[in-house]
Amino acid sequence: MNRKKILLVDDSNTILMMEKFILKNGPYDLVTASNGEEAVAKAKEQIPDLILLDVIMPKMGGFDACRLIRAHEATSAIPIIMVTTRGEAANVESGWANGCTDYVTKPINTLELLTKVRNYLGATEEVTQ
Amino acid sequence: MSADDKNRSYIDVVRDELQQYTHSLLRENEKLRAMSTALESDKRRLELEIIEARAILEQKEELRTALESFNAARGELLTSLQQAKRERDAATQELDRLRAKFDDVEHENEKYVAQYHQIEHHSSNLSNLYVASYQLHSSVDRRSILDTIQEIVVNLIGSEEVAILETDRETGDYKMVASFGVDAARLNRANNGSAKIVKRVTAGELYINDSGSAADDELTALVPLKIDGEVIGAILVFRLLEHKQGLQPVDHELFELLAVHASTALYCANLHEASALVAVK
């Protein structure tokens, strides 16, 4: 099975745990980071296939991290899904402007997240919890 | 007349008669020759007619043979046609059966898809509850638990306006010990000068406004924190996130879970803090 690597970035343990719960039974290797700086470093080091990126985090926010990941050659093409509590148009626009690929809103809807992850990673396996 | 004359006369007669007879025979011969020629001609004509008749007979025979072959082929075709009709009828029946089966399978599939979504939904809800309770009991540090309660409200319920009240043991009043998106002034406004919220907290009953609060000073939910029936505080949830359209059944379960697990987690953390202080002294 062709396993894909996903970098989960959030300063909330609750969200990280929730994302792991949703994705752990799929063909995915999960890597976590708790702020933007760590996310950029791990993205360069691990070269994941997909990044789920929180927006508001300590040290470095999601938008800045997204921009830095896009600026680095090796990570520039990685799909980035912003995970945000703010679903307003202005916030989403900022995400696009900083290079995100897609976004999901909190509270996370399991089916919505799985659908988007499968869409970007092309996985066909059923992911169940 | 002498005998010679008589003989001569007789000979002449005979000769004349012979000549006549010869002429007659010659004429007859001519007639017969003509007849023979005619007969020869008739014979050739008849032979040609016989040849033609034979040819016609042969053609007729060929046609008869062809007709027989045609009839045989027609018979075979009719048999094949009947066989084909039977096969078509059988195929139509099979098609109807398969269509019915396909409809059944499609119906079954729809049922399974609905069940799958229901299970996914149920699983997601259980995950929420598991994560919430796991996080609440993953630490005995008071600050960490207060942060976790806020995280649960922000990330799992979907409100960025939350306040946690606790009973002051000395005065018996409720004080805000942690908040996200809510300050003391906001809380006072919500309390409406008539202890509106305090009354609800004291009552110790879970309050939920399913449609979510639209006003600045109205609650979406009030989760009492109780230990052995005694109210030790409350979690106040104000407006939901803009994209969250009201509360779901899982939110009710999360509030109920918070009512039990946040209370015990906070109580344990307070005990831990107190015991640590005693140990220091």
Tab-separated table of N, CA, C and O in Angstrom, chain A residues 10-15 17-18 21-22 54 56 84-88 105-111 114 118 126-129, chain B residues 116-117 120-121 123-128 130-132 134-135 148 151-152 154-158 160 180 241-244 251:
chain	number	residue	atom	x	y	z
A	10	ASP	N	-1.156	22.176	14.715
A	10	ASP	CA	-2.129	22.897	15.543
A	10	ASP	C	-1.525	23.049	16.937
A	10	ASP	O	-0.833	22.147	17.419
A	11	ASP	N	-1.792	24.185	17.571
A	11	ASP	CA	-1.297	24.350	18.945
A	11	ASP	C	-2.248	23.699	19.944
A	11	ASP	O	-1.930	23.603	21.121
A	12	SER	N	-3.386	23.255	19.472
A	12	SER	CA	-4.356	22.614	20.371
A	12	SER	C	-4.187	21.090	20.315
A	12	SER	O	-4.338	20.470	19.267
A	13	ASN	N	-3.897	20.528	21.491
A	13	ASN	CA	-3.793	19.065	21.564
A	13	ASN	C	-5.122	18.405	21.218
A	13	ASN	O	-5.156	17.296	20.678
A	14	THR	N	-6.190	19.106	21.567
A	14	THR	CA	-7.526	18.564	21.285
A	14	THR	C	-7.708	18.357	19.784
A	14	THR	O	-8.160	17.304	19.332
A	15	ILE	N	-7.333	19.386	19.016
A	15	ILE	CA	-7.488	19.292	17.555
A	15	ILE	C	-6.535	18.261	16.968
A	15	ILE	O	-6.915	17.469	16.100
A	17	MET	N	-5.352	15.643	18.388
A	17	MET	CA	-5.852	14.306	18.726
A	17	MET	C	-7.057	13.939	17.851
A	17	MET	O	-7.186	12.815	17.371
A	18	MET	N	-7.908	14.934	17.643
A	18	MET	CA	-9.108	14.718	16.813
A	18	MET	C	-8.687	14.360	15.380
A	18	MET	O	-9.229	13.415	14.784
A	21	PHE	N	-7.332	10.934	15.234
A	21	PHE	CA	-8.435	9.978	15.343
A	21	PHE	C	-9.099	9.757	13.991
A	21	PHE	O	-9.417	8.642	13.603
A	22	ILE	N	-9.278	10.849	13.291
A	22	ILE	CA	-9.969	10.762	11.995
A	22	ILE	C	-9.109	10.067	10.948
A	22	ILE	O	-9.608	9.287	10.138
A	54	ASP	N	-3.265	24.862	11.067
A	54	ASP	CA	-4.091	25.777	11.859
A	54	ASP	C	-3.707	27.216	11.484
A	54	ASP	O	-2.595	27.469	11.003
A	56	ILE	N	-4.337	30.259	13.679
A	56	ILE	CA	-3.828	31.056	14.805
A	56	ILE	C	-3.006	30.159	15.738
A	56	ILE	O	-3.551	29.236	16.358
A	84	THR	N	-9.408	26.193	10.207
A	84	THR	CA	-9.661	27.482	10.844
A	84	THR	C	-11.027	27.556	11.524
A	84	THR	O	-11.968	26.901	11.091
A	85	THR	N	-11.073	28.360	12.580
A	85	THR	CA	-12.380	28.614	13.199
A	85	THR	C	-13.108	29.708	12.447
A	85	THR	O	-14.299	29.896	12.608
A	86	ARG	N	-12.342	30.429	11.618
A	86	ARG	CA	-12.932	31.569	10.903
A	86	ARG	C	-13.292	31.173	9.474
A	86	ARG	O	-12.413	30.997	8.652
A	87	GLY	N	-14.587	31.061	9.237
A	87	GLY	CA	-15.012	30.677	7.892
A	87	GLY	C	-15.413	31.862	7.036
A	87	GLY	O	-15.895	31.705	5.918
A	88	GLU	N	-15.216	33.073	7.564
A	88	GLU	CA	-15.655	34.257	6.813
A	88	GLU	C	-14.825	34.425	5.534
A	88	GLU	O	-13.675	34.009	5.483
A	105	THR	N	-13.306	24.208	8.222
A	105	THR	CA	-13.574	25.011	9.415
A	105	THR	C	-13.711	24.118	10.638
A	105	THR	O	-14.087	22.963	10.542
A	106	LYS	N	-13.371	24.709	11.782
A	106	LYS	CA	-13.594	24.036	13.062
A	106	LYS	C	-15.000	24.406	13.537
A	106	LYS	O	-15.430	25.529	13.290
A	107	PRO	N	-15.702	23.558	14.259
A	107	PRO	CA	-15.333	22.194	14.601
A	107	PRO	C	-15.209	21.339	13.334
A	107	PRO	O	-15.992	21.503	12.399
A	108	ILE	N	-14.223	20.449	13.364
A	108	ILE	CA	-13.949	19.653	12.173
A	108	ILE	C	-15.078	18.667	11.905
A	108	ILE	O	-15.520	17.958	12.805
A	109	ASN	N	-15.533	18.673	10.664
A	109	ASN	CA	-16.512	17.676	10.230
A	109	ASN	C	-15.725	16.508	9.634
A	109	ASN	O	-15.000	16.678	8.658
A	110	THR	N	-15.875	15.351	10.273
A	110	THR	CA	-15.072	14.180	9.888
A	110	THR	C	-15.176	13.871	8.394
A	110	THR	O	-14.160	13.689	7.712
A	111	LEU	N	-16.402	13.789	7.896
A	111	LEU	CA	-16.590	13.419	6.486
A	111	LEU	C	-15.987	14.463	5.551
A	111	LEU	O	-15.384	14.128	4.536
A	114	LEU	N	-12.158	14.037	5.694
A	114	LEU	CA	-11.736	12.815	4.990
A	114	LEU	C	-11.878	12.978	3.478
A	114	LEU	O	-11.012	12.574	2.706
A	118	ARG	N	-8.700	12.711	1.043
A	118	ARG	CA	-8.691	11.693	-0.019
A	118	ARG	C	-8.598	12.351	-1.390
A	118	ARG	O	-7.941	11.843	-2.296
A	126	GLU	N	-11.099	3.033	2.383
A	126	GLU	CA	-12.059	3.566	3.337
A	126	GLU	C	-11.321	3.846	4.641
A	126	GLU	O	-10.544	3.035	5.115
A	127	VAL	N	-11.578	5.014	5.185
A	127	VAL	CA	-10.977	5.333	6.468
A	127	VAL	C	-12.072	5.297	7.513
A	127	VAL	O	-13.025	6.052	7.454
A	128	THR	N	-11.954	4.356	8.403
A	128	THR	CA	-12.959	4.250	9.453
A	128	THR	C	-12.289	4.378	10.796
A	128	THR	O	-11.100	4.199	10.932
A	129	GLN	N	-13.113	4.722	11.747
A	129	GLN	CA	-12.543	4.872	13.078
A	129	GLN	C	-12.931	3.701	13.935
A	129	GLN	O	-13.925	3.079	13.719
B	116	TYR	N	-23.374	3.825	6.426
B	116	TYR	CA	-21.961	4.204	6.516
B	116	TYR	C	-21.840	5.643	7.016
B	116	TYR	O	-21.052	5.932	7.922
B	117	HIS	N	-22.676	6.516	6.430
B	117	HIS	CA	-22.626	7.915	6.856
B	117	HIS	C	-23.046	8.050	8.321
B	117	HIS	O	-22.474	8.831	9.069
B	120	GLU	N	-20.189	6.801	10.329
B	120	GLU	CA	-19.129	7.816	10.316
B	120	GLU	C	-19.496	8.962	11.264
B	120	GLU	O	-18.661	9.451	12.012
B	121	HIS	N	-20.757	9.365	11.173
B	121	HIS	CA	-21.232	10.463	12.008
B	121	HIS	C	-21.151	10.073	13.479
B	121	HIS	O	-20.659	10.827	14.317
B	123	SER	N	-19.320	7.709	14.745
B	123	SER	CA	-17.916	7.538	15.081
B	123	SER	C	-17.262	8.891	15.363
B	123	SER	O	-16.484	9.045	16.302
B	124	SER	N	-17.625	9.866	14.523
B	124	SER	CA	-17.090	11.209	14.704
B	124	SER	C	-17.528	11.776	16.057
B	124	SER	O	-16.741	12.382	16.791
B	125	ASN	N	-18.813	11.542	16.378
B	125	ASN	CA	-19.328	12.024	17.664
B	125	ASN	C	-18.590	11.367	18.830
B	125	ASN	O	-18.208	12.024	19.801
B	126	LEU	N	-18.402	10.036	18.684
B	126	LEU	CA	-17.695	9.317	19.745
B	126	LEU	C	-16.260	9.813	19.878
B	126	LEU	O	-15.735	9.936	20.992
B	127	SER	N	-15.648	10.112	18.735
B	127	SER	CA	-14.277	10.641	18.752
B	127	SER	C	-14.236	11.951	19.525
B	127	SER	O	-13.350	12.169	20.350
B	128	ASN	N	-15.216	12.813	19.229
B	128	ASN	CA	-15.298	14.095	19.940
B	128	ASN	C	-15.350	13.874	21.450
B	128	ASN	O	-14.635	14.504	22.218
B	130	TYR	N	-14.582	11.157	23.137
B	130	TYR	CA	-13.378	10.501	23.653
B	130	TYR	C	-12.246	11.508	23.814
B	130	TYR	O	-11.586	11.571	24.850
B	131	VAL	N	-12.048	12.306	22.767
B	131	VAL	CA	-10.969	13.302	22.801
B	131	VAL	C	-11.187	14.275	23.952
B	131	VAL	O	-10.255	14.602	24.703
B	132	ALA	N	-12.450	14.714	24.107
B	132	ALA	CA	-12.754	15.667	25.179
B	132	ALA	C	-12.437	15.067	26.543
B	132	ALA	O	-11.753	15.692	27.371
B	134	TYR	N	-10.557	12.450	27.230
B	134	TYR	CA	-9.125	12.130	27.332
B	134	TYR	C	-8.330	13.385	27.700
B	134	TYR	O	-7.481	13.361	28.587
B	135	GLN	N	-8.618	14.479	27.003
B	135	GLN	CA	-7.881	15.716	27.248
B	135	GLN	C	-8.133	16.252	28.657
B	135	GLN	O	-7.225	16.764	29.302
B	148	THR	N	-7.866	23.331	28.484
B	148	THR	CA	-8.512	22.232	27.753
B	148	THR	C	-10.018	22.459	27.632
B	148	THR	O	-10.604	22.232	26.563
B	151	GLU	N	-10.499	24.922	24.998
B	151	GLU	CA	-10.205	24.313	23.690
B	151	GLU	C	-11.375	23.456	23.205
B	151	GLU	O	-11.724	23.464	22.020
B	152	ILE	N	-11.964	22.722	24.157
B	152	ILE	CA	-13.096	21.856	23.781
B	152	ILE	C	-14.254	22.711	23.267
B	152	ILE	O	-14.873	22.406	22.247
B	154	VAL	N	-14.061	25.784	22.054
B	154	VAL	CA	-13.696	26.466	20.799
B	154	VAL	C	-13.660	25.481	19.626
B	154	VAL	O	-14.283	25.696	18.580
B	155	ASN	N	-12.934	24.380	19.835
B	155	ASN	CA	-12.640	23.487	18.703
B	155	ASN	C	-13.666	22.390	18.460
B	155	ASN	O	-13.835	21.940	17.332
B	156	LEU	N	-14.303	21.921	19.504
B	156	LEU	CA	-15.253	20.819	19.297
B	156	LEU	C	-16.704	21.296	19.267
B	156	LEU	O	-17.534	20.724	18.561
B	157	ILE	N	-17.001	22.337	20.054
B	157	ILE	CA	-18.382	22.843	20.021
B	157	ILE	C	-18.504	23.971	18.988
B	157	ILE	O	-19.462	24.009	18.225
B	158	GLY	N	-17.508	24.830	18.957
B	158	GLY	CA	-17.529	25.881	17.936
B	158	GLY	C	-18.011	27.228	18.437
B	158	GLY	O	-18.917	27.833	17.878
B	160	GLU	N	-16.131	30.884	20.110
B	160	GLU	CA	-14.931	31.564	20.590
B	160	GLU	C	-15.296	32.596	21.653
B	160	GLU	O	-14.615	33.598	21.821
B	180	PHE	N	-12.220	33.055	27.076
B	180	PHE	CA	-11.714	33.222	25.703
B	180	PHE	C	-12.773	34.029	24.960
B	180	PHE	O	-13.909	33.597	24.807
B	241	LEU	N	-19.640	30.196	16.583
B	241	LEU	CA	-18.919	30.695	15.409
B	241	LEU	C	-19.915	30.986	14.287
B	241	LEU	O	-20.954	30.316	14.189
B	242	GLU	N	-19.575	31.959	13.465
B	242	GLU	CA	-20.510	32.430	12.442
B	242	GLU	C	-21.014	31.318	11.519
B	242	GLU	O	-22.176	31.272	11.139
B	243	HIS	N	-20.096	30.385	11.170
B	243	HIS	CA	-20.491	29.335	10.226
B	243	HIS	C	-21.189	28.157	10.897
B	243	HIS	O	-21.610	27.228	10.224
B	244	LYS	N	-21.301	28.203	12.228
B	244	LYS	CA	-21.958	27.083	12.931
B	244	LYS	C	-23.454	27.398	13.071
B	244	LYS	O	-23.849	28.340	13.746
B	251	ASP	N	-23.275	18.095	20.445
B	251	ASP	CA	-22.924	19.213	21.326
B	251	ASP	C	-23.586	19.052	22.688
B	251	ASP	O	-22.980	19.357	23.723
